[in-house]
mmCIF file of C-alpha atoms and ligand atoms in Angstrom:
data_model
loop_
_atom_site.group_PDB
_atom_site.id
_atom_site.type_symbol
_atom_site.label_atom_id
_atom_site.label_comp_id
_atom_site.label_asym_id
_atom_site.label_seq_id
_atom_site.Cartn_x
_atom_site.Cartn_y
_atom_site.Cartn_z
ATOM 1 C CA UNK O 539 72.364 -121.095 -27.218
ATOM 2 C CA UNK O 540 69.193 -120.561 -29.220
ATOM 3 C CA UNK O 541 69.403 -118.800 -32.435
ATOM 4 C CA UNK O 542 67.147 -115.666 -31.758
ATOM 5 C CA UNK O 543 66.542 -113.444 -35.309
ATOM 6 C CA UNK O 544 62.924 -113.234 -34.822
ATOM 7 C CA UNK O 545 60.768 -111.969 -32.067
ATOM 8 C CA UNK O 546 56.850 -111.382 -32.663
ATOM 9 C CA UNK O 547 54.912 -109.373 -30.141
ATOM 10 C CA UNK O 548 51.158 -108.805 -29.395
ATOM 11 C CA UNK O 549 50.963 -105.820 -27.778
ATOM 12 C CA UNK O 550 48.040 -106.415 -25.866
ATOM 13 C CA UNK O 551 46.429 -104.764 -22.555
ATOM 14 C CA UNK O 552 46.690 -100.662 -23.577
ATOM 15 C CA UNK O 553 43.002 -100.356 -22.594
ATOM 16 C CA UNK O 554 43.383 -102.361 -19.054
ATOM 17 C CA UNK O 555 46.268 -100.048 -18.563
ATOM 18 C CA UNK O 556 44.551 -97.144 -19.352
ATOM 19 C CA UNK O 557 41.287 -98.278 -16.756
ATOM 20 C CA UNK O 558 43.352 -98.571 -14.347
ATOM 21 C CA UNK O 559 44.295 -95.246 -14.299
ATOM 22 C CA UNK O 560 40.474 -93.994 -15.132
ATOM 23 C CA UNK O 561 42.022 -93.189 -18.550
ATOM 24 C CA UNK O 562 40.243 -93.628 -22.089
ATOM 25 C CA UNK O 563 41.004 -97.061 -23.755
ATOM 26 C CA UNK O 564 43.112 -93.940 -26.585
ATOM 27 C CA UNK O 565 45.236 -93.140 -23.332
ATOM 28 C CA UNK O 566 46.686 -96.719 -23.436
ATOM 29 C CA UNK O 567 47.439 -96.863 -27.161
ATOM 30 C CA UNK O 568 49.235 -93.471 -27.036
ATOM 31 C CA UNK O 569 51.678 -94.960 -24.189
ATOM 32 C CA UNK O 570 51.697 -97.881 -26.125
ATOM 33 C CA UNK O 571 53.105 -95.978 -29.011
ATOM 34 C CA UNK O 572 55.821 -94.651 -26.904
ATOM 35 C CA UNK O 573 56.625 -98.684 -26.237
ATOM 36 C CA UNK O 574 56.909 -99.262 -29.588
ATOM 37 C CA UNK O 575 59.595 -96.932 -30.531
ATOM 38 C CA UNK O 576 61.588 -97.841 -26.911
ATOM 39 C CA UNK O 577 61.008 -101.830 -27.769
ATOM 40 C CA UNK O 578 62.001 -101.166 -31.441
ATOM 41 C CA UNK O 579 65.319 -99.207 -30.657
ATOM 42 C CA UNK O 580 66.474 -101.690 -27.806
ATOM 43 C CA UNK O 581 65.957 -104.796 -30.014
ATOM 44 C CA UNK O 582 67.806 -103.324 -32.558
ATOM 45 C CA UNK O 583 70.710 -102.529 -30.462
ATOM 46 C CA UNK O 584 70.412 -106.133 -29.091
ATOM 47 C CA UNK O 585 71.226 -107.345 -32.708
ATOM 48 C CA UNK O 586 68.041 -108.980 -33.598
ATOM 49 C CA UNK O 587 67.325 -109.221 -36.967
ATOM 50 C CA UNK O 588 63.240 -108.951 -37.114
ATOM 51 C CA UNK O 589 61.080 -107.413 -34.829
ATOM 52 C CA UNK O 590 57.304 -108.358 -35.883
ATOM 53 C CA UNK O 591 54.609 -106.386 -33.929
ATOM 54 C CA UNK O 592 50.768 -106.976 -33.942
ATOM 55 C CA UNK O 593 49.379 -103.349 -34.230
ATOM 56 C CA UNK O 594 45.658 -104.370 -35.323
ATOM 57 C CA UNK O 595 44.432 -107.399 -35.981
ATOM 58 C CA UNK O 596 41.845 -107.923 -39.110
ATOM 59 C CA UNK O 597 39.131 -108.142 -36.417
ATOM 60 C CA UNK O 598 39.922 -105.530 -34.491
ATOM 61 C CA UNK O 599 38.112 -103.675 -36.969
ATOM 62 C CA UNK O 600 34.443 -104.223 -34.509
ATOM 63 C CA UNK O 601 35.773 -102.488 -31.543
ATOM 64 C CA UNK O 602 33.699 -98.890 -31.384
ATOM 65 C CA UNK O 603 34.362 -96.475 -34.438
ATOM 66 C CA UNK O 604 36.086 -93.917 -32.156
ATOM 67 C CA UNK O 605 38.479 -96.457 -30.977
ATOM 68 C CA UNK O 606 39.219 -97.507 -34.799
ATOM 69 C CA UNK O 607 39.596 -93.847 -35.716
ATOM 70 C CA UNK O 608 42.197 -93.355 -32.805
ATOM 71 C CA UNK O 609 44.106 -96.602 -33.894
ATOM 72 C CA UNK O 610 44.369 -95.597 -37.433
ATOM 73 C CA UNK O 611 45.450 -92.414 -36.416
ATOM 74 C CA UNK O 612 48.649 -93.543 -34.747
ATOM 75 C CA UNK O 613 50.917 -94.574 -37.874
ATOM 76 C CA UNK O 614 51.070 -90.235 -38.383
ATOM 77 C CA UNK O 615 51.952 -90.074 -34.491
ATOM 78 C CA UNK O 616 54.449 -92.418 -34.667
ATOM 79 C CA UNK O 617 56.449 -91.811 -37.708
ATOM 80 C CA UNK O 618 55.867 -88.112 -37.505
ATOM 81 C CA UNK O 619 57.863 -88.384 -34.103
ATOM 82 C CA UNK O 620 60.018 -91.786 -34.478
ATOM 83 C CA UNK O 621 60.919 -91.976 -38.078
ATOM 84 C CA UNK O 622 64.116 -89.711 -38.116
ATOM 85 C CA UNK O 623 65.237 -91.952 -35.051
ATOM 86 C CA UNK O 624 64.474 -95.240 -37.227
ATOM 87 C CA UNK O 625 66.423 -93.668 -39.541
ATOM 88 C CA UNK O 626 69.452 -93.058 -37.615
ATOM 89 C CA UNK O 627 69.326 -96.553 -36.514
ATOM 90 C CA UNK O 628 69.354 -97.880 -39.556
ATOM 91 C CA UNK O 629 66.235 -99.760 -39.036
ATOM 92 C CA UNK O 630 64.048 -100.641 -41.814
ATOM 93 C CA UNK O 631 60.355 -100.570 -41.659
ATOM 94 C CA UNK O 632 57.952 -103.351 -43.331
ATOM 95 C CA UNK O 633 54.615 -104.562 -42.800
ATOM 96 C CA UNK O 634 52.279 -107.455 -42.982
ATOM 97 C CA UNK O 635 48.747 -107.297 -43.707
ATOM 98 C CA UNK O 636 46.000 -105.698 -46.013
ATOM 99 C CA UNK O 637 46.680 -102.058 -46.646
ATOM 100 C CA UNK O 638 43.574 -101.547 -48.689
ATOM 101 C CA UNK O 639 41.281 -101.254 -45.777
ATOM 102 C CA UNK O 640 43.767 -98.938 -44.075
ATOM 103 C CA UNK O 641 42.317 -95.042 -44.227
ATOM 104 C CA UNK O 642 44.378 -93.256 -47.010
ATOM 105 C CA UNK O 643 46.416 -91.057 -45.130
ATOM 106 C CA UNK O 644 47.704 -93.801 -42.568
ATOM 107 C CA UNK O 645 48.463 -96.339 -45.504
ATOM 108 C CA UNK O 646 50.473 -93.291 -47.002
ATOM 109 C CA UNK O 647 52.469 -92.753 -44.353
ATOM 110 C CA UNK O 648 53.210 -96.250 -43.989
ATOM 111 C CA UNK O 649 54.514 -96.588 -47.325
ATOM 112 C CA UNK O 650 56.329 -93.815 -47.686
ATOM 113 C CA UNK O 651 58.215 -94.966 -44.337
ATOM 114 C CA UNK O 652 58.565 -98.126 -45.871
ATOM 115 C CA UNK O 653 60.149 -96.907 -48.812
ATOM 116 C CA UNK O 654 62.208 -94.395 -46.839
ATOM 117 C CA UNK O 655 63.738 -97.002 -44.654
ATOM 118 C CA UNK O 656 63.964 -99.440 -47.527
ATOM 119 C CA UNK O 657 68.014 -99.116 -47.618
ATOM 120 C CA UNK O 658 68.435 -99.725 -44.197
ATOM 121 C CA UNK O 659 70.236 -102.346 -42.885
ATOM 122 C CA UNK O 660 69.586 -103.152 -39.199
ATOM 123 C CA UNK O 661 66.428 -104.708 -37.839
ATOM 124 C CA UNK O 662 63.289 -105.097 -39.508
ATOM 125 C CA UNK O 663 60.533 -103.544 -37.863
ATOM 126 C CA UNK O 664 57.729 -105.500 -39.110
ATOM 127 C CA UNK O 665 54.015 -104.073 -38.448
ATOM 128 C CA UNK O 666 50.997 -106.274 -38.624
ATOM 129 C CA UNK O 667 48.655 -103.946 -39.743
ATOM 130 C CA UNK O 668 44.927 -105.278 -40.546
ATOM 131 C CA UNK O 669 46.598 -108.620 -40.530
ATOM 132 C CA UNK O 670 44.696 -112.014 -39.255
ATOM 133 C CA UNK O 671 46.589 -115.498 -39.757
ATOM 134 C CA UNK O 672 44.052 -117.409 -41.565
ATOM 135 C CA UNK O 673 43.580 -113.857 -43.772
ATOM 136 C CA UNK O 674 46.718 -114.499 -44.840
ATOM 137 C CA UNK O 675 46.728 -118.310 -45.653
ATOM 138 C CA UNK O 676 43.624 -117.869 -47.443
ATOM 139 C CA UNK O 677 45.125 -115.109 -49.740
ATOM 140 C CA UNK O 678 48.127 -117.460 -49.828
ATOM 141 C CA UNK O 679 46.209 -120.051 -51.580
ATOM 142 C CA UNK O 680 44.207 -117.864 -53.776
ATOM 143 C CA UNK O 681 47.223 -116.950 -55.056
ATOM 144 C CA UNK O 682 48.819 -119.959 -55.057
ATOM 145 C CA UNK O 683 45.781 -121.249 -57.517
ATOM 146 C CA UNK O 684 45.928 -118.731 -59.457
ATOM 147 C CA UNK O 685 49.829 -119.247 -60.201
ATOM 148 C CA UNK O 686 48.881 -122.728 -60.659
ATOM 149 C CA UNK O 687 45.845 -122.474 -63.337
ATOM 150 C CA UNK O 688 48.830 -119.741 -65.207
ATOM 151 C CA UNK O 689 51.631 -122.517 -65.124
ATOM 152 C CA UNK O 690 53.925 -120.169 -62.996
ATOM 153 C CA UNK O 691 53.976 -123.206 -60.346
ATOM 154 C CA UNK O 692 53.620 -126.807 -60.317
ATOM 155 C CA UNK O 693 53.812 -128.734 -56.945
ATOM 156 C CA UNK O 694 52.748 -127.329 -53.693
ATOM 157 C CA UNK O 695 55.286 -127.911 -50.938
ATOM 158 C CA UNK O 696 56.618 -125.735 -47.870
ATOM 159 C CA UNK O 697 59.337 -124.416 -49.190
ATOM 160 C CA UNK O 698 57.131 -123.344 -52.329
ATOM 161 C CA UNK O 699 54.037 -122.532 -49.920
ATOM 162 C CA UNK O 700 56.280 -120.238 -47.309
ATOM 163 C CA UNK O 701 56.891 -117.693 -50.683
ATOM 164 C CA UNK O 702 53.046 -117.223 -50.949
ATOM 165 C CA UNK O 703 52.873 -115.967 -47.082
ATOM 166 C CA UNK O 704 53.417 -112.116 -46.272
ATOM 167 C CA UNK O 705 56.276 -113.053 -44.077
ATOM 168 C CA UNK O 706 58.290 -114.959 -47.252
ATOM 169 C CA UNK O 707 61.144 -112.256 -46.939
ATOM 170 C CA UNK O 708 61.671 -112.703 -43.174
ATOM 171 C CA UNK O 709 63.330 -114.965 -40.679
ATOM 172 C CA UNK O 710 61.714 -117.740 -38.907
ATOM 173 C CA UNK O 711 59.560 -116.510 -35.574
ATOM 174 C CA UNK O 712 61.800 -118.119 -32.699
ATOM 175 C CA UNK O 713 59.982 -116.131 -29.761
ATOM 176 C CA UNK O 714 56.072 -114.895 -29.447
ATOM 177 C CA UNK O 715 55.717 -112.995 -26.520
ATOM 178 C CA UNK O 716 51.975 -111.931 -25.664
ATOM 179 C CA UNK O 717 51.955 -109.319 -23.160
ATOM 180 C CA UNK O 718 48.603 -108.469 -20.569
ATOM 181 C CA UNK O 719 48.254 -111.824 -19.667
ATOM 182 C CA UNK O 720 46.118 -113.300 -22.052
ATOM 183 C CA UNK O 721 47.133 -116.961 -22.905
ATOM 184 C CA UNK O 722 46.000 -117.283 -26.866
ATOM 185 C CA UNK O 723 47.283 -116.136 -29.824
ATOM 186 C CA UNK O 724 44.288 -114.647 -31.830
ATOM 187 C CA UNK O 725 44.609 -114.005 -35.155
ATOM 188 C CA UNK O 726 48.772 -114.071 -35.048
ATOM 189 C CA UNK O 727 51.047 -115.690 -37.404
ATOM 190 C CA UNK O 728 48.899 -118.752 -37.420
ATOM 191 C CA UNK O 729 51.278 -120.761 -39.915
ATOM 192 C CA UNK O 730 54.414 -119.423 -38.687
ATOM 193 C CA UNK O 731 54.379 -119.829 -34.933
ATOM 194 C CA UNK O 732 54.975 -123.938 -35.600
ATOM 195 C CA UNK O 733 57.865 -124.350 -32.910
ATOM 196 C CA UNK O 734 58.049 -120.982 -32.060
ATOM 197 C CA UNK O 735 58.921 -120.753 -28.362
ATOM 198 C CA UNK O 736 55.935 -118.892 -26.600
ATOM 199 C CA UNK O 737 55.824 -116.389 -23.440
ATOM 200 C CA UNK O 738 53.068 -115.033 -22.228
ATOM 201 C CA UNK O 739 53.846 -112.637 -19.406
ATOM 202 C CA UNK O 740 51.377 -110.630 -17.079
ATOM 203 C CA UNK O 741 52.648 -107.056 -18.178
ATOM 204 C CA UNK O 742 50.289 -104.272 -19.786
ATOM 205 C CA UNK O 743 52.017 -103.469 -22.931
ATOM 206 C CA UNK O 744 52.781 -99.928 -22.008
ATOM 207 C CA UNK O 745 54.385 -100.997 -19.018
ATOM 208 C CA UNK O 746 56.569 -103.412 -20.912
ATOM 209 C CA UNK O 747 60.118 -102.424 -20.506
ATOM 210 C CA UNK O 748 63.310 -103.524 -21.840
ATOM 211 C CA UNK O 749 64.435 -105.200 -19.181
ATOM 212 C CA UNK O 750 60.718 -107.550 -19.209
ATOM 213 C CA UNK O 751 62.475 -107.924 -22.972
ATOM 214 C CA UNK O 752 65.842 -109.057 -21.375
ATOM 215 C CA UNK O 753 63.579 -111.177 -19.306
ATOM 216 C CA UNK O 754 61.913 -112.804 -22.101
ATOM 217 C CA UNK O 755 65.142 -113.820 -23.807
ATOM 218 C CA UNK O 756 67.051 -114.824 -20.771
ATOM 219 C CA UNK O 757 63.946 -117.379 -20.381
ATOM 220 C CA UNK O 758 64.175 -118.257 -23.822
ATOM 221 C CA UNK O 759 67.437 -118.920 -23.752
ATOM 222 C CA UNK O 760 66.962 -121.804 -21.051
ATOM 223 C CA UNK O 761 64.488 -123.211 -23.530
ATOM 224 C CA UNK O 762 65.276 -126.589 -25.246
ATOM 225 C CA UNK O 763 63.920 -126.267 -28.775
ATOM 226 C CA UNK O 764 63.914 -129.874 -30.173
ATOM 227 C CA UNK O 765 61.903 -129.073 -33.648
ATOM 228 C CA UNK O 766 60.412 -132.722 -33.084
ATOM 229 C CA UNK O 767 63.850 -134.460 -32.871
ATOM 230 C CA UNK O 768 65.548 -136.057 -30.092
ATOM 231 C CA UNK O 769 68.256 -133.652 -28.752
HETATM 232 C C1 LIG S 1467 46.252 -104.105 -27.552
HETATM 233 O O1 LIG S 1467 45.751 -103.480 -26.402
HETATM 234 C C2 LIG S 1467 46.321 -102.790 -28.779
HETATM 235 C C3 LIG S 1467 45.173 -103.335 -30.078
HETATM 236 C C4 LIG S 1467 44.466 -104.575 -29.902
HETATM 237 C C5 LIG S 1467 45.182 -102.152 -30.928
HETATM 238 P P1 LIG S 1467 43.929 -103.787 -26.486
HETATM 239 O O2 LIG S 1467 43.437 -102.794 -26.969
HETATM 240 O O3 LIG S 1467 43.537 -105.243 -26.525
HETATM 241 O O4 LIG S 1467 43.821 -103.683 -24.792
HETATM 242 P P2 LIG S 1467 42.705 -104.373 -23.636
HETATM 243 O O5 LIG S 1467 43.035 -105.856 -24.174
HETATM 244 O O6 LIG S 1467 41.615 -104.206 -24.246
HETATM 245 O O7 LIG S 1467 43.090 -104.250 -22.495
HETATM 246 C C1 LIG S 1468 45.617 -109.082 -30.312
HETATM 247 O O1 LIG S 1468 44.554 -108.218 -29.636
HETATM 248 C C2 LIG S 1468 45.628 -108.297 -31.373
HETATM 249 C C3 LIG S 1468 46.310 -106.961 -31.537
HETATM 250 C C4 LIG S 1468 47.492 -106.977 -30.095
HETATM 251 C C5 LIG S 1468 46.622 -106.014 -32.683
HETATM 252 P P1 LIG S 1468 43.083 -108.458 -29.232
HETATM 253 O O2 LIG S 1468 43.005 -107.476 -27.918
HETATM 254 O O3 LIG S 1468 42.473 -107.469 -30.221
HETATM 255 O O4 LIG S 1468 42.752 -109.624 -29.171
HETATM 256 P P2 LIG S 1468 41.646 -110.714 -28.235
HETATM 257 O O5 LIG S 1468 40.331 -110.271 -28.767
HETATM 258 O O6 LIG S 1468 41.744 -110.347 -26.944
HETATM 259 O O7 LIG S 1468 41.971 -112.029 -28.562
HETATM 260 MG MG1 LIG S 1469 43.506 -106.882 -26.003
#
């Protein structure tokens, strides 16, 4: 059995799911939020240590203002509906990305959810929000350079660099899933995905089910992970 502690998902295809139904793109995002709840609760039940979900990229600001505004209203929708349930399931909420650019209301809701769930010992539900892998690496370099100047750190190696990434407290990503049949990682966890298993599924995120997750995990368990060695 391959160890499976951390699954990271690029939740893609909300817009196309809506288009297929002649609905506005925002309705796809609305449905997508319900999926986040369903998959998070299920992944926690499976005993997963960490589930990272790509919710908004540093490039998603390029979308029409109305869509961006709608996306920024979703943390409120999500946490006002489901925070209680997350608490009851012992799930801890964390986030990676730059919160500074997030509108104040959404930012507050997020920090509140992170704080309230900080003592929970179940699965970590980690949202990548205003997150970009390149942005993360550059920030890590800047912070390291400052610490070096200040004499706080000396030699840079992988072990040290890891601590400068936003994922420093999280386990390695074992499995990366992208929905909606796009075969790319866009700007997701560029550093962390070394040696992660990748899965690209056709299902649009709003249609992605617990059974689909089961299938991904079953396929993951069939994979032979070498990490560069001969096994
Ligand atoms: C993913 O769905 C959600 C976000 C990027 C916020 P999309 O909105 O990218 O859906 P498609 O790719 O246009 O179908
Ligand atoms: C990736 O999806 C980002 C999120 C799921 C938040 P996009 O739909 O933004 O990615 P591209 O533009 O198709 O690569
Ligand atoms: Mg997309």
